[in-house]
Amino acid sequence: MAHILGIDIGGSGIKGALVDTESGELASERIRIPTPRPATPDSVAATVRELVSGHGYSGPVGCCFPTIVVDGVAKSASNMGEEWRNLAVDETFSAATDLPFTVLNDADAAGMAEMRLGAGVGLNGLVITITVGTGIGSALFYRGHLVPNLELGHMAGKGGISIEKWASDRARKDEGLSWEEWGARFDAFLNRAARVCTPDHFILGGGVSKKYDKFREALTVATPIHVARFRNNAGIIGAAMAAMDQD
């Protein structure tokens, strides 16, 4: 099956589209529905059901989720709430839609899309993809193989708070930082990630990747940086690819 529904569960929106898994292009309109408040398993599952219905889709579904995910089970709560911890997310969404779901971490899904069909094509060795938005997601690939659930953004940073609370795009907006000021923070994060992991390449995705020229001069990290191809659609595309792998 070339066209598979990919769904990206985010803190502010739930997005989905049919994906041509051979090209990585979206094969339908991308539908976005605001994430319900509170984002309980029942309310999110109902929103996922609405999104599936909106595409008139029947078949395997790939879904990326903003927590640590092991075998379809959320192993952290992140911004979704404690009700999700240790919940089988794949089974929850399958029960709501009567469709088979493959669920993985959102940064892992985005990285998968970039490594297979995007900016990571042809990159060898150890590659770290970084997605920067409300938080900071990261995915690690060694010789093209995913090492799942890398959470570099959760490392302790300045003052003991997590790095993503200090160097995410939300932090930039909330603190009114200039791109240069924020870029210095992000550079500190990249240099620390480089010391810890010694990557051969970084791939930068998420919302800030569209503004790369505004902060690139603030970056001193020696590791080559590549701007993601799929930007904010990477999670949807990677999720569909993960479902294709399971089909």
mmCIF file with all atom_site columns, N, CA and C in Angstrom, residues 160-199:
data_model
loop_
_atom_site.group_PDB
_atom_site.id
_atom_site.type_symbol
_atom_site.label_atom_id
_atom_site.label_alt_id
_atom_site.label_comp_id
_atom_site.label_asym_id
_atom_site.label_entity_id
_atom_site.label_seq_id
_atom_site.pdbx_PDB_ins_code
_atom_site.Cartn_x
_atom_site.Cartn_y
_atom_site.Cartn_z
_atom_site.occupancy
_atom_site.B_iso_or_equiv
_atom_site.pdbx_formal_charge
_atom_site.auth_seq_id
_atom_site.auth_comp_id
_atom_site.auth_asym_id
_atom_site.auth_atom_id
_atom_site.pdbx_PDB_model_num
ATOM 1   N N  . GLY A 1 160 ? 19.500 23.927 36.433 1.00 0.00 ? 160 GLY A N  1
ATOM 2   C CA . GLY A 1 160 ? 18.899 22.635 36.737 1.00 0.00 ? 160 GLY A CA 1
ATOM 3   C C  . GLY A 1 160 ? 17.612 22.346 36.001 1.00 0.00 ? 160 GLY A C  1
ATOM 4   N N  . ILE A 1 161 ? 17.077 23.335 35.247 1.00 0.00 ? 161 ILE A N  1
ATOM 5   C CA . ILE A 1 161 ? 15.862 23.069 34.481 1.00 0.00 ? 161 ILE A CA 1
ATOM 6   C C  . ILE A 1 161 ? 16.224 22.316 33.204 1.00 0.00 ? 161 ILE A C  1
ATOM 7   N N  . SER A 1 162 ? 15.251 21.645 32.612 1.00 0.00 ? 162 SER A N  1
ATOM 8   C CA . SER A 1 162 ? 15.537 20.887 31.408 1.00 0.00 ? 162 SER A CA 1
ATOM 9   C C  . SER A 1 162 ? 15.930 21.831 30.272 1.00 0.00 ? 162 SER A C  1
ATOM 10  N N  . ILE A 1 163 ? 16.781 21.333 29.390 1.00 0.00 ? 163 ILE A N  1
ATOM 11  C CA . ILE A 1 163 ? 17.269 22.152 28.281 1.00 0.00 ? 163 ILE A CA 1
ATOM 12  C C  . ILE A 1 163 ? 16.119 22.658 27.423 1.00 0.00 ? 163 ILE A C  1
ATOM 13  N N  . GLU A 1 164 ? 15.081 21.823 27.221 1.00 0.00 ? 164 GLU A N  1
ATOM 14  C CA . GLU A 1 164 ? 14.013 22.272 26.332 1.00 0.00 ? 164 GLU A CA 1
ATOM 15  C C  . GLU A 1 164 ? 13.224 23.432 26.928 1.00 0.00 ? 164 GLU A C  1
ATOM 16  N N  . LYS A 1 165 ? 13.210 23.567 28.249 1.00 0.00 ? 165 LYS A N  1
ATOM 17  C CA . LYS A 1 165 ? 12.520 24.707 28.857 1.00 0.00 ? 165 LYS A CA 1
ATOM 18  C C  . LYS A 1 165 ? 13.351 25.981 28.753 1.00 0.00 ? 165 LYS A C  1
ATOM 19  N N  . TRP A 1 166 ? 14.613 25.817 28.416 1.00 0.00 ? 166 TRP A N  1
ATOM 20  C CA . TRP A 1 166 ? 15.532 26.948 28.325 1.00 0.00 ? 166 TRP A CA 1
ATOM 21  C C  . TRP A 1 166 ? 15.846 27.320 26.875 1.00 0.00 ? 166 TRP A C  1
ATOM 22  N N  . ALA A 1 167 ? 15.819 26.312 25.979 1.00 0.00 ? 167 ALA A N  1
ATOM 23  C CA . ALA A 1 167 ? 16.288 26.548 24.607 1.00 0.00 ? 167 ALA A CA 1
ATOM 24  C C  . ALA A 1 167 ? 15.272 26.171 23.538 1.00 0.00 ? 167 ALA A C  1
ATOM 25  N N  . SER A 1 168 ? 14.021 25.945 23.910 1.00 0.00 ? 168 SER A N  1
ATOM 26  C CA . SER A 1 168 ? 12.992 25.641 22.911 1.00 0.00 ? 168 SER A CA 1
ATOM 27  C C  . SER A 1 168 ? 12.482 26.930 22.270 1.00 0.00 ? 168 SER A C  1
ATOM 28  N N  . ASP A 1 169 ? 11.682 26.774 21.237 1.00 0.00 ? 169 ASP A N  1
ATOM 29  C CA . ASP A 1 169 ? 11.086 27.953 20.612 1.00 0.00 ? 169 ASP A CA 1
ATOM 30  C C  . ASP A 1 169 ? 10.066 28.597 21.543 1.00 0.00 ? 169 ASP A C  1
ATOM 31  N N  . ARG A 1 170 ? 9.435  27.797 22.383 1.00 0.00 ? 170 ARG A N  1
ATOM 32  C CA . ARG A 1 170 ? 8.511  28.370 23.372 1.00 0.00 ? 170 ARG A CA 1
ATOM 33  C C  . ARG A 1 170 ? 9.271  29.294 24.319 1.00 0.00 ? 170 ARG A C  1
ATOM 34  N N  . ALA A 1 171 ? 10.471 28.873 24.753 1.00 0.00 ? 171 ALA A N  1
ATOM 35  C CA . ALA A 1 171 ? 11.277 29.709 25.638 1.00 0.00 ? 171 ALA A CA 1
ATOM 36  C C  . ALA A 1 171 ? 11.655 31.020 24.943 1.00 0.00 ? 171 ALA A C  1
ATOM 37  N N  . ARG A 1 172 ? 11.983 30.939 23.658 1.00 0.00 ? 172 ARG A N  1
ATOM 38  C CA . ARG A 1 172 ? 12.318 32.153 22.901 1.00 0.00 ? 172 ARG A CA 1
ATOM 39  C C  . ARG A 1 172 ? 11.150 33.138 22.909 1.00 0.00 ? 172 ARG A C  1
ATOM 40  N N  . LYS A 1 173 ? 9.960  32.621 22.646 1.00 0.00 ? 173 LYS A N  1
ATOM 41  C CA . LYS A 1 173 ? 8.781  33.485 22.591 1.00 0.00 ? 173 LYS A CA 1
ATOM 42  C C  . LYS A 1 173 ? 8.395  34.000 23.975 1.00 0.00 ? 173 LYS A C  1
ATOM 43  N N  . ASP A 1 174 ? 8.371  33.093 24.962 1.00 0.00 ? 174 ASP A N  1
ATOM 44  C CA . ASP A 1 174 ? 7.933  33.477 26.304 1.00 0.00 ? 174 ASP A CA 1
ATOM 45  C C  . ASP A 1 174 ? 8.855  34.521 26.925 1.00 0.00 ? 174 ASP A C  1
ATOM 46  N N  . GLU A 1 175 ? 10.154 34.445 26.623 1.00 0.00 ? 175 GLU A N  1
ATOM 47  C CA . GLU A 1 175 ? 11.124 35.363 27.223 1.00 0.00 ? 175 GLU A CA 1
ATOM 48  C C  . GLU A 1 175 ? 11.449 36.545 26.317 1.00 0.00 ? 175 GLU A C  1
ATOM 49  N N  . GLY A 1 176 ? 10.826 36.577 25.135 1.00 0.00 ? 176 GLY A N  1
ATOM 50  C CA . GLY A 1 176 ? 11.056 37.690 24.220 1.00 0.00 ? 176 GLY A CA 1
ATOM 51  C C  . GLY A 1 176 ? 12.486 37.784 23.731 1.00 0.00 ? 176 GLY A C  1
ATOM 52  N N  . LEU A 1 177 ? 13.124 36.633 23.512 1.00 0.00 ? 177 LEU A N  1
ATOM 53  C CA . LEU A 1 177 ? 14.518 36.619 23.084 1.00 0.00 ? 177 LEU A CA 1
ATOM 54  C C  . LEU A 1 177 ? 14.638 36.952 21.599 1.00 0.00 ? 177 LEU A C  1
ATOM 55  N N  . SER A 1 178 ? 15.697 37.654 21.243 1.00 0.00 ? 178 SER A N  1
ATOM 56  C CA . SER A 1 178 ? 16.003 37.843 19.825 1.00 0.00 ? 178 SER A CA 1
ATOM 57  C C  . SER A 1 178 ? 16.498 36.512 19.268 1.00 0.00 ? 178 SER A C  1
ATOM 58  N N  . TRP A 1 179 ? 16.509 36.400 17.940 1.00 0.00 ? 179 TRP A N  1
ATOM 59  C CA . TRP A 1 179 ? 17.022 35.165 17.345 1.00 0.00 ? 179 TRP A CA 1
ATOM 60  C C  . TRP A 1 179 ? 18.485 34.945 17.709 1.00 0.00 ? 179 TRP A C  1
ATOM 61  N N  . GLU A 1 180 ? 19.252 36.025 17.815 1.00 0.00 ? 180 GLU A N  1
ATOM 62  C CA . GLU A 1 180 ? 20.662 35.888 18.184 1.00 0.00 ? 180 GLU A CA 1
ATOM 63  C C  . GLU A 1 180 ? 20.808 35.396 19.615 1.00 0.00 ? 180 GLU A C  1
ATOM 64  N N  . GLU A 1 181 ? 20.002 35.958 20.516 1.00 0.00 ? 181 GLU A N  1
ATOM 65  C CA . GLU A 1 181 ? 20.050 35.524 21.920 1.00 0.00 ? 181 GLU A CA 1
ATOM 66  C C  . GLU A 1 181 ? 19.628 34.066 22.045 1.00 0.00 ? 181 GLU A C  1
ATOM 67  N N  . TRP A 1 182 ? 18.528 33.728 21.374 1.00 0.00 ? 182 TRP A N  1
ATOM 68  C CA . TRP A 1 182 ? 18.083 32.334 21.430 1.00 0.00 ? 182 TRP A CA 1
ATOM 69  C C  . TRP A 1 182 ? 19.102 31.409 20.764 1.00 0.00 ? 182 TRP A C  1
ATOM 70  N N  . GLY A 1 183 ? 19.684 31.869 19.664 1.00 0.00 ? 183 GLY A N  1
ATOM 71  C CA . GLY A 1 183 ? 20.676 31.061 18.955 1.00 0.00 ? 183 GLY A CA 1
ATOM 72  C C  . GLY A 1 183 ? 21.849 30.697 19.827 1.00 0.00 ? 183 GLY A C  1
ATOM 73  N N  . ALA A 1 184 ? 22.260 31.588 20.723 1.00 0.00 ? 184 ALA A N  1
ATOM 74  C CA . ALA A 1 184 ? 23.363 31.287 21.643 1.00 0.00 ? 184 ALA A CA 1
ATOM 75  C C  . ALA A 1 184 ? 22.977 30.159 22.594 1.00 0.00 ? 184 ALA A C  1
ATOM 76  N N  . ARG A 1 185 ? 21.729 30.159 23.033 1.00 0.00 ? 185 ARG A N  1
ATOM 77  C CA . ARG A 1 185 ? 21.258 29.065 23.896 1.00 0.00 ? 185 ARG A CA 1
ATOM 78  C C  . ARG A 1 185 ? 21.227 27.741 23.129 1.00 0.00 ? 185 ARG A C  1
ATOM 79  N N  . PHE A 1 186 ? 20.687 27.806 21.919 1.00 0.00 ? 186 PHE A N  1
ATOM 80  C CA . PHE A 1 186 ? 20.592 26.588 21.122 1.00 0.00 ? 186 PHE A CA 1
ATOM 81  C C  . PHE A 1 186 ? 21.980 26.063 20.786 1.00 0.00 ? 186 PHE A C  1
ATOM 82  N N  . ASP A 1 187 ? 22.915 26.961 20.557 1.00 0.00 ? 187 ASP A N  1
ATOM 83  C CA . ASP A 1 187 ? 24.296 26.568 20.287 1.00 0.00 ? 187 ASP A CA 1
ATOM 84  C C  . ASP A 1 187 ? 24.895 25.839 21.485 1.00 0.00 ? 187 ASP A C  1
ATOM 85  N N  . ALA A 1 188 ? 24.610 26.330 22.690 1.00 0.00 ? 188 ALA A N  1
ATOM 86  C CA . ALA A 1 188 ? 25.110 25.658 23.888 1.00 0.00 ? 188 ALA A CA 1
ATOM 87  C C  . ALA A 1 188 ? 24.564 24.231 23.976 1.00 0.00 ? 188 ALA A C  1
ATOM 88  N N  . PHE A 1 189 ? 23.291 24.076 23.625 1.00 0.00 ? 189 PHE A N  1
ATOM 89  C CA . PHE A 1 189 ? 22.688 22.744 23.604 1.00 0.00 ? 189 PHE A CA 1
ATOM 90  C C  . PHE A 1 189 ? 23.363 21.842 22.572 1.00 0.00 ? 189 PHE A C  1
ATOM 91  N N  . LEU A 1 190 ? 23.571 22.359 21.356 1.00 0.00 ? 190 LEU A N  1
ATOM 92  C CA . LEU A 1 190 ? 24.196 21.552 20.305 1.00 0.00 ? 190 LEU A CA 1
ATOM 93  C C  . LEU A 1 190 ? 25.615 21.155 20.690 1.00 0.00 ? 190 LEU A C  1
ATOM 94  N N  . ASN A 1 191 ? 26.366 22.062 21.278 1.00 0.00 ? 191 ASN A N  1
ATOM 95  C CA . ASN A 1 191 ? 27.728 21.731 21.693 1.00 0.00 ? 191 ASN A CA 1
ATOM 96  C C  . ASN A 1 191 ? 27.739 20.666 22.777 1.00 0.00 ? 191 ASN A C  1
ATOM 97  N N  . ARG A 1 192 ? 26.755 20.733 23.669 1.00 0.00 ? 192 ARG A N  1
ATOM 98  C CA . ARG A 1 192 ? 26.681 19.697 24.709 1.00 0.00 ? 192 ARG A CA 1
ATOM 99  C C  . ARG A 1 192 ? 26.309 18.352 24.093 1.00 0.00 ? 192 ARG A C  1
ATOM 100 N N  . ALA A 1 193 ? 25.337 18.348 23.179 1.00 0.00 ? 193 ALA A N  1
ATOM 101 C CA . ALA A 1 193 ? 24.954 17.110 22.501 1.00 0.00 ? 193 ALA A CA 1
ATOM 102 C C  . ALA A 1 193 ? 26.129 16.532 21.719 1.00 0.00 ? 193 ALA A C  1
ATOM 103 N N  . ALA A 1 194 ? 26.931 17.416 21.121 1.00 0.00 ? 194 ALA A N  1
ATOM 104 C CA . ALA A 1 194 ? 28.102 16.954 20.376 1.00 0.00 ? 194 ALA A CA 1
ATOM 105 C C  . ALA A 1 194 ? 29.131 16.325 21.307 1.00 0.00 ? 194 ALA A C  1
ATOM 106 N N  . ARG A 1 195 ? 29.318 16.897 22.486 1.00 0.00 ? 195 ARG A N  1
ATOM 107 C CA . ARG A 1 195 ? 30.272 16.323 23.448 1.00 0.00 ? 195 ARG A CA 1
ATOM 108 C C  . ARG A 1 195 ? 29.800 14.964 23.942 1.00 0.00 ? 195 ARG A C  1
ATOM 109 N N  . VAL A 1 196 ? 28.494 14.835 24.162 1.00 0.00 ? 196 VAL A N  1
ATOM 110 C CA . VAL A 1 196 ? 27.951 13.600 24.729 1.00 0.00 ? 196 VAL A CA 1
ATOM 111 C C  . VAL A 1 196 ? 27.891 12.470 23.698 1.00 0.00 ? 196 VAL A C  1
ATOM 112 N N  . CYS A 1 197 ? 27.510 12.795 22.456 1.00 0.00 ? 197 CYS A N  1
ATOM 113 C CA . CYS A 1 197 ? 27.201 11.770 21.457 1.00 0.00 ? 197 CYS A CA 1
ATOM 114 C C  . CYS A 1 197 ? 28.189 11.686 20.294 1.00 0.00 ? 197 CYS A C  1
ATOM 115 N N  . THR A 1 198 ? 28.982 12.718 20.074 1.00 0.00 ? 198 THR A N  1
ATOM 116 C CA . THR A 1 198 ? 29.936 12.776 18.961 1.00 0.00 ? 198 THR A CA 1
ATOM 117 C C  . THR A 1 198 ? 29.279 12.431 17.621 1.00 0.00 ? 198 THR A C  1
ATOM 118 N N  . PRO A 1 199 ? 28.243 13.155 17.224 1.00 0.00 ? 199 PRO A N  1
ATOM 119 C CA . PRO A 1 199 ? 27.599 12.854 15.941 1.00 0.00 ? 199 PRO A CA 1
ATOM 120 C C  . PRO A 1 199 ? 28.437 13.332 14.763 1.00 0.00 ? 199 PRO A C  1
#
